[in-house]
PDB file of C-alpha atoms in Angstrom:
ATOM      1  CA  UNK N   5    -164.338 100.837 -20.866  1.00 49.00           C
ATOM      2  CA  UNK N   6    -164.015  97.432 -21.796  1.00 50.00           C
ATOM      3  CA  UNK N   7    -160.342  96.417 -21.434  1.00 49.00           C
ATOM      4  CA  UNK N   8    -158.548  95.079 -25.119  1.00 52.00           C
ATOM      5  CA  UNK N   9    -158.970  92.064 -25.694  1.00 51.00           C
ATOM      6  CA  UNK N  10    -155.028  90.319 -25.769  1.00 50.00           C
ATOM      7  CA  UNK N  11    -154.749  87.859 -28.507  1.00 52.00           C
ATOM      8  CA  UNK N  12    -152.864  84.514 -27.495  1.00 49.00           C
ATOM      9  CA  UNK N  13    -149.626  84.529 -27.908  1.00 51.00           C
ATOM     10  CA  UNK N  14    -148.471  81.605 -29.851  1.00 52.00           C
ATOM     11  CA  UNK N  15    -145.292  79.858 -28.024  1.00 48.00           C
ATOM     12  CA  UNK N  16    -142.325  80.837 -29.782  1.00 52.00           C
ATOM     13  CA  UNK N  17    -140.467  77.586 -31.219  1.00 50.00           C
ATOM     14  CA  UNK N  18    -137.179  75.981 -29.695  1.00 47.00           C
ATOM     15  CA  UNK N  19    -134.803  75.065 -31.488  1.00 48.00           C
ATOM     16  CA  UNK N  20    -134.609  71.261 -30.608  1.00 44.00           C
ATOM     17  CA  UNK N  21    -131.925  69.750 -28.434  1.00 48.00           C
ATOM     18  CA  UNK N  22    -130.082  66.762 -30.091  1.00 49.00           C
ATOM     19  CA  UNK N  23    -130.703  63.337 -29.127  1.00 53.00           C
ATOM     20  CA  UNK N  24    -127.785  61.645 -27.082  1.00 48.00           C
ATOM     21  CA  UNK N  25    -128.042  58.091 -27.270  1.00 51.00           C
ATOM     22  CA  UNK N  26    -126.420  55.581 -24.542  1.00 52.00           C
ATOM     23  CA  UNK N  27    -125.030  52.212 -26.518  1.00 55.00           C
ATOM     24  CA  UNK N  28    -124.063  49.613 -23.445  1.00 54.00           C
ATOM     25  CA  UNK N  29    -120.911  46.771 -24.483  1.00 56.00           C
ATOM     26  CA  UNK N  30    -120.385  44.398 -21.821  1.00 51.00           C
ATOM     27  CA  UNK N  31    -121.230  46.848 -18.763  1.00 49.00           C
ATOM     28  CA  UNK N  32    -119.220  50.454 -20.767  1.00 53.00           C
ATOM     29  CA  UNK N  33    -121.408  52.700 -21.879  1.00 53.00           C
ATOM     30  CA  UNK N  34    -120.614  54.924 -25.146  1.00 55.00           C
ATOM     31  CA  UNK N  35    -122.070  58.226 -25.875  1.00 52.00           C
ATOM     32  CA  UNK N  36    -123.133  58.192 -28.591  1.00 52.00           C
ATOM     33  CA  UNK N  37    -123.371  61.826 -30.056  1.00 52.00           C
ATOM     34  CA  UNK N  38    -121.184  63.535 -28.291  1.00 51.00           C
ATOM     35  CA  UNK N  39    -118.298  63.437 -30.854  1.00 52.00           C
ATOM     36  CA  UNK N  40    -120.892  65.319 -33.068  1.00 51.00           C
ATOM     37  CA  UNK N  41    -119.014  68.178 -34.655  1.00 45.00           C
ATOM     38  CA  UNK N  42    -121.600  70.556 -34.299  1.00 47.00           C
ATOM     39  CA  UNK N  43    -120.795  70.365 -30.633  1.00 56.00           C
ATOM     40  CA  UNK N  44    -117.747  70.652 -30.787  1.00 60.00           C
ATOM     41  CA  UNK N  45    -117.366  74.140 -32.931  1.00 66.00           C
ATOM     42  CA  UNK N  46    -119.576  75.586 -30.187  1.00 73.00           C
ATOM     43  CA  UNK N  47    -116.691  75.497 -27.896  1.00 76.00           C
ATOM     44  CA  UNK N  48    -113.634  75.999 -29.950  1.00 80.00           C
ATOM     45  CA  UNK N  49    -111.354  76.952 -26.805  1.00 82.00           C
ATOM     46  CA  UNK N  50    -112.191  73.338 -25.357  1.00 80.00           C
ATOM     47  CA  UNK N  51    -111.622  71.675 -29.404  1.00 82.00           C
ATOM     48  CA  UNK N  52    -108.317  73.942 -29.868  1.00 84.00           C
ATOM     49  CA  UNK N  53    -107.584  72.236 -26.603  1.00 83.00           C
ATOM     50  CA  UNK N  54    -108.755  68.561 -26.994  1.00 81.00           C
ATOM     51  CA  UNK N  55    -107.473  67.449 -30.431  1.00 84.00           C
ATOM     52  CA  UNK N  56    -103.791  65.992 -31.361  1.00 87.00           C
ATOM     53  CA  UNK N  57    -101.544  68.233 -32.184  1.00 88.00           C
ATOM     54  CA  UNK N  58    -101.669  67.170 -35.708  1.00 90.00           C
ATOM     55  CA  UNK N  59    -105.058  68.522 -35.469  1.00 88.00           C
ATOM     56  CA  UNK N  60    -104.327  71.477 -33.658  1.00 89.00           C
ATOM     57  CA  UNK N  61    -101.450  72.498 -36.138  1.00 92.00           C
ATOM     58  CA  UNK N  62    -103.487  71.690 -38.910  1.00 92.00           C
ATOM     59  CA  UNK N  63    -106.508  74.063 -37.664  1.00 90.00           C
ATOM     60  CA  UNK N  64    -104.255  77.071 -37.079  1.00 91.00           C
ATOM     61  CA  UNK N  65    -102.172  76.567 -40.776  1.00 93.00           C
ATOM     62  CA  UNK N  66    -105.859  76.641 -41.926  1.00 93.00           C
ATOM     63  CA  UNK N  67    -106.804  79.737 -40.003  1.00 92.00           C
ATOM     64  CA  UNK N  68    -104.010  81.550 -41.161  1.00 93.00           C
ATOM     65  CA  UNK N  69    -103.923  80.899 -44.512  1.00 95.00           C
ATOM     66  CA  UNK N  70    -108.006  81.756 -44.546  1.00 95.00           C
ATOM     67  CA  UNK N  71    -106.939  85.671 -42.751  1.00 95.00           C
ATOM     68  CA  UNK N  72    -104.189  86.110 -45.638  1.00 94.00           C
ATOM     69  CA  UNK N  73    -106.528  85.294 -47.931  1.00 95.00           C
ATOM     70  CA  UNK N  74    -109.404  87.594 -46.884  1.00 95.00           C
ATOM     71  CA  UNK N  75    -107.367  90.524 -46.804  1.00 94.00           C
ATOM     72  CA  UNK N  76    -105.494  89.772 -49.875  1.00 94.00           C
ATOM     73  CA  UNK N  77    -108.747  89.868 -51.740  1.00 94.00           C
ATOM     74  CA  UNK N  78    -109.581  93.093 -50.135  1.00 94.00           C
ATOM     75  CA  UNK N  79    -106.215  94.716 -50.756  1.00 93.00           C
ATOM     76  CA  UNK N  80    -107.231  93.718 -54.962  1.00 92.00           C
ATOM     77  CA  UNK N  81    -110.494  95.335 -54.417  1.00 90.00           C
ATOM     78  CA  UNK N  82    -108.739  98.535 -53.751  1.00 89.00           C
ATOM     79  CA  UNK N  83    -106.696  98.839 -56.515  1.00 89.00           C
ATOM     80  CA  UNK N  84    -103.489  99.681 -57.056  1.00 89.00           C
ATOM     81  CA  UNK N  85    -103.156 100.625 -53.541  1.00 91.00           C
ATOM     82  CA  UNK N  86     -99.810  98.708 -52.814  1.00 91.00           C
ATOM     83  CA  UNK N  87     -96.668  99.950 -54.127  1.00 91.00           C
ATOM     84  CA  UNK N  88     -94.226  97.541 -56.436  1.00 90.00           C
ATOM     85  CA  UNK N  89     -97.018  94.765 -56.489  1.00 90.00           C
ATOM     86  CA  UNK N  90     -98.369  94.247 -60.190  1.00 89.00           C
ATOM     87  CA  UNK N  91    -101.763  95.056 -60.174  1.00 87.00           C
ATOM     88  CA  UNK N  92    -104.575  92.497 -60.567  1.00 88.00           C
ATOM     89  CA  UNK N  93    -101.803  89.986 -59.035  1.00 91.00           C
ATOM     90  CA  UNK N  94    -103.407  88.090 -56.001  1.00 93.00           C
ATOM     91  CA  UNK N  95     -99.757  85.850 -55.036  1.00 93.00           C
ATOM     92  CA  UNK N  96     -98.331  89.918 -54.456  1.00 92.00           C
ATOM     93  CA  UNK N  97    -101.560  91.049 -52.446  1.00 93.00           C
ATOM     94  CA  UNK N  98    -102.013  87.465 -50.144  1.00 94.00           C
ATOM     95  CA  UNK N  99     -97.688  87.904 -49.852  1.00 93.00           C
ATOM     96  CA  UNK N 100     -98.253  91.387 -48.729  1.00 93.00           C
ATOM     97  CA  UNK N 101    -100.405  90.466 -46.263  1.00 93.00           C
ATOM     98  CA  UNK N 102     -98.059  87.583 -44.894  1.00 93.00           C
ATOM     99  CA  UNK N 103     -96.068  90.386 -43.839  1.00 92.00           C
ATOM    100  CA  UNK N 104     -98.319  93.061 -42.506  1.00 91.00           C
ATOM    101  CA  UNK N 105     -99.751  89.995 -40.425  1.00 91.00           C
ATOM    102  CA  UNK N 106     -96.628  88.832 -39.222  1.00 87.00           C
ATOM    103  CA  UNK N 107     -94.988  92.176 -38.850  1.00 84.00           C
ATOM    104  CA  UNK N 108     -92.109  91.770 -40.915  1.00 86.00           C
ATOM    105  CA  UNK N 109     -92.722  94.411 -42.789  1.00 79.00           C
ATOM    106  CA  UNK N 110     -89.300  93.971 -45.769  1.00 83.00           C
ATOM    107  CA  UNK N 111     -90.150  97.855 -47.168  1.00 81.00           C
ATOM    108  CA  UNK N 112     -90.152  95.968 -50.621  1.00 88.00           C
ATOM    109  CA  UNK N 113     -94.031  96.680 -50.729  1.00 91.00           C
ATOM    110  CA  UNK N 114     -95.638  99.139 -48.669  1.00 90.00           C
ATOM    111  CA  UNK N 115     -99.568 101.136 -48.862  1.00 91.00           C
ATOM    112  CA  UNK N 116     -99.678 104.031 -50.686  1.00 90.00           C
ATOM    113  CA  UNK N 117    -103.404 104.944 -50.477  1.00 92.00           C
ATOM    114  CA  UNK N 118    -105.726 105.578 -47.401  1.00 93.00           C
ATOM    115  CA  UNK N 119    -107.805 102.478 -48.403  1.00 93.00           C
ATOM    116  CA  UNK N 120    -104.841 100.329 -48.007  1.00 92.00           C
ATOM    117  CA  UNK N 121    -103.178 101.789 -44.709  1.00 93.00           C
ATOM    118  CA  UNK N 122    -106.961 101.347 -43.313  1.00 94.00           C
ATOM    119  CA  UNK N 123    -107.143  97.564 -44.739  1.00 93.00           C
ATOM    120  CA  UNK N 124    -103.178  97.420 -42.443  1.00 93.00           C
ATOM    121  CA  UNK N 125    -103.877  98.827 -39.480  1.00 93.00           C
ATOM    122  CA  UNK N 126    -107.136  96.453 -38.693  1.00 94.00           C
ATOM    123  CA  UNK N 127    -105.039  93.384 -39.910  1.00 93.00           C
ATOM    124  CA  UNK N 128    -101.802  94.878 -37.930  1.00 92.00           C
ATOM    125  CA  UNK N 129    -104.430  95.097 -34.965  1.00 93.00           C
ATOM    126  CA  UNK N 130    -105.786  91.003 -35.685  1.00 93.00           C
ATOM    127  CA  UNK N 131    -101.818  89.966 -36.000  1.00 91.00           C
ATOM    128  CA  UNK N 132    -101.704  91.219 -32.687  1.00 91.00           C
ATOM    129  CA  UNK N 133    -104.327  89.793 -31.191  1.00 92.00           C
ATOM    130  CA  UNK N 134    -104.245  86.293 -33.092  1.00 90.00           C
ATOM    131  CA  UNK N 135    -100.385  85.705 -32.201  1.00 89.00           C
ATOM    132  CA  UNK N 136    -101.465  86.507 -28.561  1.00 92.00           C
ATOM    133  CA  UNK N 137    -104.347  83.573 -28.837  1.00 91.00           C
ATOM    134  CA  UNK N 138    -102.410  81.442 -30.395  1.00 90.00           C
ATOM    135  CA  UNK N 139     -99.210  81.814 -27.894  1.00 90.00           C
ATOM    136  CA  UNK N 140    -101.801  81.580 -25.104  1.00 91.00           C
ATOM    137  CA  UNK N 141    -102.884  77.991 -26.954  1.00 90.00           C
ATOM    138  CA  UNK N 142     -99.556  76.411 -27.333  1.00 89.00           C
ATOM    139  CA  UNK N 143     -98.609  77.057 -23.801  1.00 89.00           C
ATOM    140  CA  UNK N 144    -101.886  75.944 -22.698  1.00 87.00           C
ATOM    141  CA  UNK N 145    -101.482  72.854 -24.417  1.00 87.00           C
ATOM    142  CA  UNK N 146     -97.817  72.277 -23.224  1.00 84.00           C
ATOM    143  CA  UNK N 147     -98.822  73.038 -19.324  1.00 80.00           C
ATOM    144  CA  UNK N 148    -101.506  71.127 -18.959  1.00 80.00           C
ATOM    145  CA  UNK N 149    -100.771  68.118 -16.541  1.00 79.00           C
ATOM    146  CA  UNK N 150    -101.214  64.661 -17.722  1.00 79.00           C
ATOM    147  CA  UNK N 151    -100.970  61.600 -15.287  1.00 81.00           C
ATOM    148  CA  UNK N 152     -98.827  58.577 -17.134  1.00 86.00           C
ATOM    149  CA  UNK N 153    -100.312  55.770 -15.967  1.00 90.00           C
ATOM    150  CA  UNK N 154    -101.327  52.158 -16.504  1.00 91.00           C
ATOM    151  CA  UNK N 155    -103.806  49.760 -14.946  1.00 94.00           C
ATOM    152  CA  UNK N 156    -103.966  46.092 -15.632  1.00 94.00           C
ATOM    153  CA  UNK N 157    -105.887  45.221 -18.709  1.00 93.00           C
ATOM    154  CA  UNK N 158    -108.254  43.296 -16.294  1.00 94.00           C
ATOM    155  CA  UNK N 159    -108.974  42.356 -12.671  1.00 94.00           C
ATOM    156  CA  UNK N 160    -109.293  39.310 -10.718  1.00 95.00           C
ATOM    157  CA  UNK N 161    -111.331  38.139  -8.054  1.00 94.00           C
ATOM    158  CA  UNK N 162    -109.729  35.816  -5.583  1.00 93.00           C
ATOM    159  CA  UNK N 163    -109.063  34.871  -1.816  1.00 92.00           C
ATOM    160  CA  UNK N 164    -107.269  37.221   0.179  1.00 91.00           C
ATOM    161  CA  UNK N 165    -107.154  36.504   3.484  1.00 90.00           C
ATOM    162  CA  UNK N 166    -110.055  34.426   3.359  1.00 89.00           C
ATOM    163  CA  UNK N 167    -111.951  36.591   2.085  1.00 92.00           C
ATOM    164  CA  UNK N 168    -113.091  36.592  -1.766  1.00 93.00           C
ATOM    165  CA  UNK N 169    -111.889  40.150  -2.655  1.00 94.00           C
ATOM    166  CA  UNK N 170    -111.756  42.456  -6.140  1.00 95.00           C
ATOM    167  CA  UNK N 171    -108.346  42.905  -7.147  1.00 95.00           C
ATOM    168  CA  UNK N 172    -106.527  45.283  -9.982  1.00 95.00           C
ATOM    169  CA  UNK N 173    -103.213  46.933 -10.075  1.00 94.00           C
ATOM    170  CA  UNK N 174    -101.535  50.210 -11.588  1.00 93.00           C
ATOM    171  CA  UNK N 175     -98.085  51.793 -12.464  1.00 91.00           C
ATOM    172  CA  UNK N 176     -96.361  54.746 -12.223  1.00 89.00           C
ATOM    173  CA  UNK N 177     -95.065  54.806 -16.057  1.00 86.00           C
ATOM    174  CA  UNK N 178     -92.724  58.211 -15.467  1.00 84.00           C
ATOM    175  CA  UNK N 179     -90.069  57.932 -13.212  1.00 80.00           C
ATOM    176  CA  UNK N 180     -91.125  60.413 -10.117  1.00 84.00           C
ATOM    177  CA  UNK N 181     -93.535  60.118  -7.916  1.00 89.00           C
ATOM    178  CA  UNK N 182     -96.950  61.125  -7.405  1.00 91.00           C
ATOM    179  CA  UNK N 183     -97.473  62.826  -3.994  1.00 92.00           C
ATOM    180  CA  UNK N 184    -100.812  62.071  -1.916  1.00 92.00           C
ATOM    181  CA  UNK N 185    -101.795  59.652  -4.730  1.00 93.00           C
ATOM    182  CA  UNK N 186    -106.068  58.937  -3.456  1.00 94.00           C
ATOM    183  CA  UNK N 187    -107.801  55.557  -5.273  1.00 94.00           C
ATOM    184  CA  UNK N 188    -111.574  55.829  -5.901  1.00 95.00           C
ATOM    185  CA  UNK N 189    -113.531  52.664  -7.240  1.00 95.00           C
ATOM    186  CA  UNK N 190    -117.668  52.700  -8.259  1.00 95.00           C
ATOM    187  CA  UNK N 191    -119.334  50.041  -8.984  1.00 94.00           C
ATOM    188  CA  UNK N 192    -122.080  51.064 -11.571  1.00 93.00           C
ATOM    189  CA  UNK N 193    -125.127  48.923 -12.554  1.00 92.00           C
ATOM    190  CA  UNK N 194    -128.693  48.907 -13.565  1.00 90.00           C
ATOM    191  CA  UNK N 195    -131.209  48.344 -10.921  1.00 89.00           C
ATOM    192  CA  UNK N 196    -134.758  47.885 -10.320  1.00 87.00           C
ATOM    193  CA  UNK N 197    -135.980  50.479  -7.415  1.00 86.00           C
ATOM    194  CA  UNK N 198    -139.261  49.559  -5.285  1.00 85.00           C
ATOM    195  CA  UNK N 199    -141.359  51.430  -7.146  1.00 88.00           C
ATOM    196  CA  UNK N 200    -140.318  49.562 -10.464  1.00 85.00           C
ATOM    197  CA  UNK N 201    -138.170  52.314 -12.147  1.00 88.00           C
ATOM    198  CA  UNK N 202    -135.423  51.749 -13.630  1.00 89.00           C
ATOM    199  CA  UNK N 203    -131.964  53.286 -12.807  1.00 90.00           C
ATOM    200  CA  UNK N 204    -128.244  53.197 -12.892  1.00 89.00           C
ATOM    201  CA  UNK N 205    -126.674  53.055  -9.837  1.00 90.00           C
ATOM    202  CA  UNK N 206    -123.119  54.231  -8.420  1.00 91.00           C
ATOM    203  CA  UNK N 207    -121.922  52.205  -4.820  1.00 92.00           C
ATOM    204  CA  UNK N 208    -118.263  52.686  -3.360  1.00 93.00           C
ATOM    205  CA  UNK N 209    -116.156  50.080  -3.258  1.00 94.00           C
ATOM    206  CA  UNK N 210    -114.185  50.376   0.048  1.00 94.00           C
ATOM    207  CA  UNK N 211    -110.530  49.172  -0.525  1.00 94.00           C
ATOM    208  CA  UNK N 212    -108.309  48.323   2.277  1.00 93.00           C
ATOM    209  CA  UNK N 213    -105.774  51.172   1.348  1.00 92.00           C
ATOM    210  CA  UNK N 214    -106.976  53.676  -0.909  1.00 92.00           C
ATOM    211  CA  UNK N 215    -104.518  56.506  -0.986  1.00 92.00           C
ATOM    212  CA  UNK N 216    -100.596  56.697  -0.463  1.00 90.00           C
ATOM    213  CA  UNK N 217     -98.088  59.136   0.400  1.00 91.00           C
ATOM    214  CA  UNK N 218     -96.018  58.581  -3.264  1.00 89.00           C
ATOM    215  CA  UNK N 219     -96.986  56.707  -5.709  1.00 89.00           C
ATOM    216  CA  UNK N 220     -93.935  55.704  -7.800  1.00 85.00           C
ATOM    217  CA  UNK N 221     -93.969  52.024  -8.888  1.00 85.00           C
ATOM    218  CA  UNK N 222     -96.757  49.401  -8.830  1.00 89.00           C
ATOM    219  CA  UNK N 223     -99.492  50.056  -6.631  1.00 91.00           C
ATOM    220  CA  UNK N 224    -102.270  46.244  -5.848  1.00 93.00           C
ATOM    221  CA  UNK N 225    -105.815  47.412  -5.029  1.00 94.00           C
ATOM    222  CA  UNK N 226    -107.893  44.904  -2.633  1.00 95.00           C
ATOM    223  CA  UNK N 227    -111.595  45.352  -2.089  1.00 95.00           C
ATOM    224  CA  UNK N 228    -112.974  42.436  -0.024  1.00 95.00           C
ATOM    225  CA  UNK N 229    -115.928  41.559  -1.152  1.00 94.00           C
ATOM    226  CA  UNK N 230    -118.166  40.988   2.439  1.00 92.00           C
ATOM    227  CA  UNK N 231    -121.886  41.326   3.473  1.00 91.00           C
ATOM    228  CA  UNK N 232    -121.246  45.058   2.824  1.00 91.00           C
ATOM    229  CA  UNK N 233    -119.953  44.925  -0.603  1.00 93.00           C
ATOM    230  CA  UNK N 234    -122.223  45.397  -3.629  1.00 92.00           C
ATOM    231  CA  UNK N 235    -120.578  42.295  -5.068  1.00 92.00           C
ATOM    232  CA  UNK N 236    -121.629  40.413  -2.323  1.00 91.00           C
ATOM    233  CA  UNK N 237    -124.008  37.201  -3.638  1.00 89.00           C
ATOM    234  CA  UNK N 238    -123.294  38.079  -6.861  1.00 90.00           C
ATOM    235  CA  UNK N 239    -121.957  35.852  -9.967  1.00 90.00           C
ATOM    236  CA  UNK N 240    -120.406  36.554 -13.452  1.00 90.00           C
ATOM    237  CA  UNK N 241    -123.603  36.035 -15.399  1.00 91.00           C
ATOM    238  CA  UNK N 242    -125.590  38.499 -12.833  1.00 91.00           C
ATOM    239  CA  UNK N 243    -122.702  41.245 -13.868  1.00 91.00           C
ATOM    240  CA  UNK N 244    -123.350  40.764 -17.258  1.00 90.00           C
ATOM    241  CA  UNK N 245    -127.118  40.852 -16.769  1.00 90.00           C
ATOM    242  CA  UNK N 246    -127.137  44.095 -14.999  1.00 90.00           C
ATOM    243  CA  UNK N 247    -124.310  46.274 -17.326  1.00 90.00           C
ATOM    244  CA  UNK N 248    -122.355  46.419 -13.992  1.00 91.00           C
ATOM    245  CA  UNK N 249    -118.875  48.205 -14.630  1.00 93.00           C
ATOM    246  CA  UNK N 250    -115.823  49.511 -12.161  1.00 94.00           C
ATOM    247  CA  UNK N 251    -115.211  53.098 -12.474  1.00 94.00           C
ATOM    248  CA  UNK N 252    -111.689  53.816 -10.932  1.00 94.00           C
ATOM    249  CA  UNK N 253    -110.576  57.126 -10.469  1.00 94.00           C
ATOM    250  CA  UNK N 254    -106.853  58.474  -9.761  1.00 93.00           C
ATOM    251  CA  UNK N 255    -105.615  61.787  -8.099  1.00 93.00           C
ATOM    252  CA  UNK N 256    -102.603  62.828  -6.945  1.00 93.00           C
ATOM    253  CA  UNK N 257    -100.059  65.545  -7.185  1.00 92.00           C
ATOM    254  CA  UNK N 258     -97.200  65.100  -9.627  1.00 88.00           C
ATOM    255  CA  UNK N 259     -93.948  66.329  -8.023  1.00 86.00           C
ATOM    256  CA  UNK N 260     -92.269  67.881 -11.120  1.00 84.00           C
ATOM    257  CA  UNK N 261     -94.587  70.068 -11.668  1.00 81.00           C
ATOM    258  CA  UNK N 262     -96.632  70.464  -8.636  1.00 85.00           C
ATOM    259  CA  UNK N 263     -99.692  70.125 -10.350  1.00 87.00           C
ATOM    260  CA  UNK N 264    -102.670  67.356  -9.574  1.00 90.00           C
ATOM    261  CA  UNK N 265    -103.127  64.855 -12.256  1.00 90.00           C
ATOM    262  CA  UNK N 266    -105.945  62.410 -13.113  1.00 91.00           C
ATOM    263  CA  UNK N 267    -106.276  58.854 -13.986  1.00 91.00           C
ATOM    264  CA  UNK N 268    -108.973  57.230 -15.114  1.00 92.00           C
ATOM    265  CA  UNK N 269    -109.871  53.816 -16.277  1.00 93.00           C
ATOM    266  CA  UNK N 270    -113.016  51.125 -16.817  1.00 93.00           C
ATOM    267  CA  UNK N 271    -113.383  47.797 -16.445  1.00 94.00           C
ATOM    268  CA  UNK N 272    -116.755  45.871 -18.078  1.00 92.00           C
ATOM    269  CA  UNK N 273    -118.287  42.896 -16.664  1.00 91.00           C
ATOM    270  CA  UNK N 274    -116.125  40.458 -18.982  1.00 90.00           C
ATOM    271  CA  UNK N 275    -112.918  42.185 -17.518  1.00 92.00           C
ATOM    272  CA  UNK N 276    -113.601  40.872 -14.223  1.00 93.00           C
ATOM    273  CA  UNK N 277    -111.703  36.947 -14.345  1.00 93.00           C
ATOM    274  CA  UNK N 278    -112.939  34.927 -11.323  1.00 92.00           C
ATOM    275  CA  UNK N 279    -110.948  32.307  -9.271  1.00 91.00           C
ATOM    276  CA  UNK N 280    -107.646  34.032 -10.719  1.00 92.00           C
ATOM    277  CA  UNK N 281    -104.637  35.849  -9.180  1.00 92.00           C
ATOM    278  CA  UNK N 282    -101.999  38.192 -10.877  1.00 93.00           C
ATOM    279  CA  UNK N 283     -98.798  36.946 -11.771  1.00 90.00           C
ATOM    280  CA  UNK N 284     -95.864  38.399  -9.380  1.00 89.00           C
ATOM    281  CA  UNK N 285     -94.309  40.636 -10.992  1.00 86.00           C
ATOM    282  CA  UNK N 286     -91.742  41.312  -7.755  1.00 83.00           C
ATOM    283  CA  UNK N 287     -88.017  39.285  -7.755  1.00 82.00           C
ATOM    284  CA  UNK N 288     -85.211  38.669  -6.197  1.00 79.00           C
ATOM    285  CA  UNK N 289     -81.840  38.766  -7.427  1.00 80.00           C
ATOM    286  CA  UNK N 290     -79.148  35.886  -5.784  1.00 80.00           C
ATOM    287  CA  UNK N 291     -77.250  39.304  -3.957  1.00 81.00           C
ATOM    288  CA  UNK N 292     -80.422  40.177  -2.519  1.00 76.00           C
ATOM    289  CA  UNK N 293     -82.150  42.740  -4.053  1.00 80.00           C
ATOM    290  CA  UNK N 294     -85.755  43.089  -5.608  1.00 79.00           C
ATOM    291  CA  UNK N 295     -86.785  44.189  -8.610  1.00 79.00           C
ATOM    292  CA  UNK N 296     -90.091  44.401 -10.671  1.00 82.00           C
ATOM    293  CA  UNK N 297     -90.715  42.780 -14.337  1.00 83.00           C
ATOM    294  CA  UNK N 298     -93.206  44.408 -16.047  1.00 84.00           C
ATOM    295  CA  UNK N 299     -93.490  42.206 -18.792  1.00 88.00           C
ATOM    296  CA  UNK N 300     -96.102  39.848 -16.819  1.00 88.00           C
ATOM    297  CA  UNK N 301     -97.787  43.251 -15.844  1.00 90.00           C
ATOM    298  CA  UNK N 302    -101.155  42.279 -17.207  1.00 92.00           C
ATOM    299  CA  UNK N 303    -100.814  38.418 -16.720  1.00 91.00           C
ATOM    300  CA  UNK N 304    -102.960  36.537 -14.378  1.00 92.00           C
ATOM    301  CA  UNK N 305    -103.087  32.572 -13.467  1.00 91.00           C
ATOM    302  CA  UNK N 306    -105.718  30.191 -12.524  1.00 91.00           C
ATOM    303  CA  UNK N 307    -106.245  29.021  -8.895  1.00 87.00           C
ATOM    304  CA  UNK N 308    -105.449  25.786  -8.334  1.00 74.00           C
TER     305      UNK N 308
END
């Protein structure tokens, strides 16, 4: 017997991926596309999560008032199925609601058919469960760690022991500390490989201290820039040419709440001042003792 003869099976369609598009400014890259809100409803925990709290309190009112009004209008398809509400009146039904939701239940209005004590018990059932989501949110939101701190709006590059080296410096903007605070710095660029392709490339930037035991006031980062550094030969223009940006990246754990916290910040190619140092921001008083002015945080001077 001859065996049947299969048709082909035609490949079944995918839905197609959106397009993320890369936008380079001076060496920082943008996303762009990834704001898209389409993306962003497919994760609402994350959203719920992400947005002010403007947002956040807006998004729940909105919720709310969508549930009260969803059961309201199936509480006036029943009927006159709640007692002392006027019939055909919607303010009575969606107020109704309000409290079987809530669970305040006043004993003004109550169910007095089946239809209606089923329509209650499933909306008793999603009070219960949406006050326990949005309890879970709030504190969620209120106990997540943040990291308050501040890097100068741009670094420098100057001698340092005689060597050139890549400078920037940070704060501490809360008054504790942060315990076992660890520095990383990339340098990303574009580069051509050997084989002509075209990439962008992370290198570490070895600093000569890149962690401390607490981190609680201003904190200078050094990277000499040697025969081993990536910045090594390079000039100002050649940084611009190749999109080359610092990537520094903070950790530590903050001792209220004994939680690690993250810093993060960028600096593009025109960031980067050459043949400059920071202003001191360290003094003396005439008893003696030292203090630090932040007001020249960000300030840096020429080299004579």
């Amino acid at each position: 017997m001859k065996s049947p003869i299969k048709k082909p099976t035609k490949p079944k369609k995918q839905r197609p991926s959106p397009r993320i598009h890369i936008k380079f400014n001076n060496g920082q890259f943008e996303i762009l596309g990834m704001g898209a809100w389409y993306s962003y409803w497919r994760d609402p925990y994350h959203l719920l999560l992400t947005i002010p709290w403007s947002g956040f309190i807006i998004v729940l009112c909105s919720v709310y008032v969508a549930i009260n009004t969803f059961f309201a209008l199936l509480y006036l398809a029943g009927g006159d199925c709640i007692a002392n509400a006027q019939p055909g009146s919607f303010l009575d039904k969606f107020f109704f609601s309000v409290q079987t939701l809530a669970s305040i239940g006043y004993g003004a209005m109550y169910p007095k058919t089946t239809y209606a004590n089923i329509i209650v018990t499933i909306e008793a059932m999603i009070g219960l469960i949406g006050i326990a989501v949005m309890t879970g949110l709030a504190f969620a939101r209120f106990s997540r760690p943040t990291a308050r701190v501040i890097f100068s709006s741009v670094a420098v590059i100057t001698p340092y022991e005689g060597v050139p080296t890549f400078m920037f410096r940070t704060a501490n903007q809360r008054r504790n500390f942060i315990l076992e605070a660890h520095m990383r710095v990339y340098l990303m660029r574009d580069e051509i490989t050997a084989e002509g392709t075209a990439i962008r490339r992370f290198h570490d930037l070895k600093l000569v201290r890149n962690q401390t035991p607490s981190f609680s006031l201003s904190w200078l980062l050094m990277h000499p820039i040697d025969e081993f550094s990536p910045f090594y030969g390079m000039t100002a223009e050649q940084l611009l040419q190749t999109n080359t940006s610092i990537v520094i990246s903070l950790s530590g754990i903050d001792e209220t709440v004994s939680q690690v916290v993250h810093a993060r910040h960028i600096y593009a190619a025109d960031n980067i001042i050459w043949n400059s140092r920071f202003v001191d921001i360290f003094h003396h008083t005439k008893d003696g003792h030292r203090y630090i002015d932040y007001k020249h945080f960000h300030d840096v001077l020429p080299l004579d």
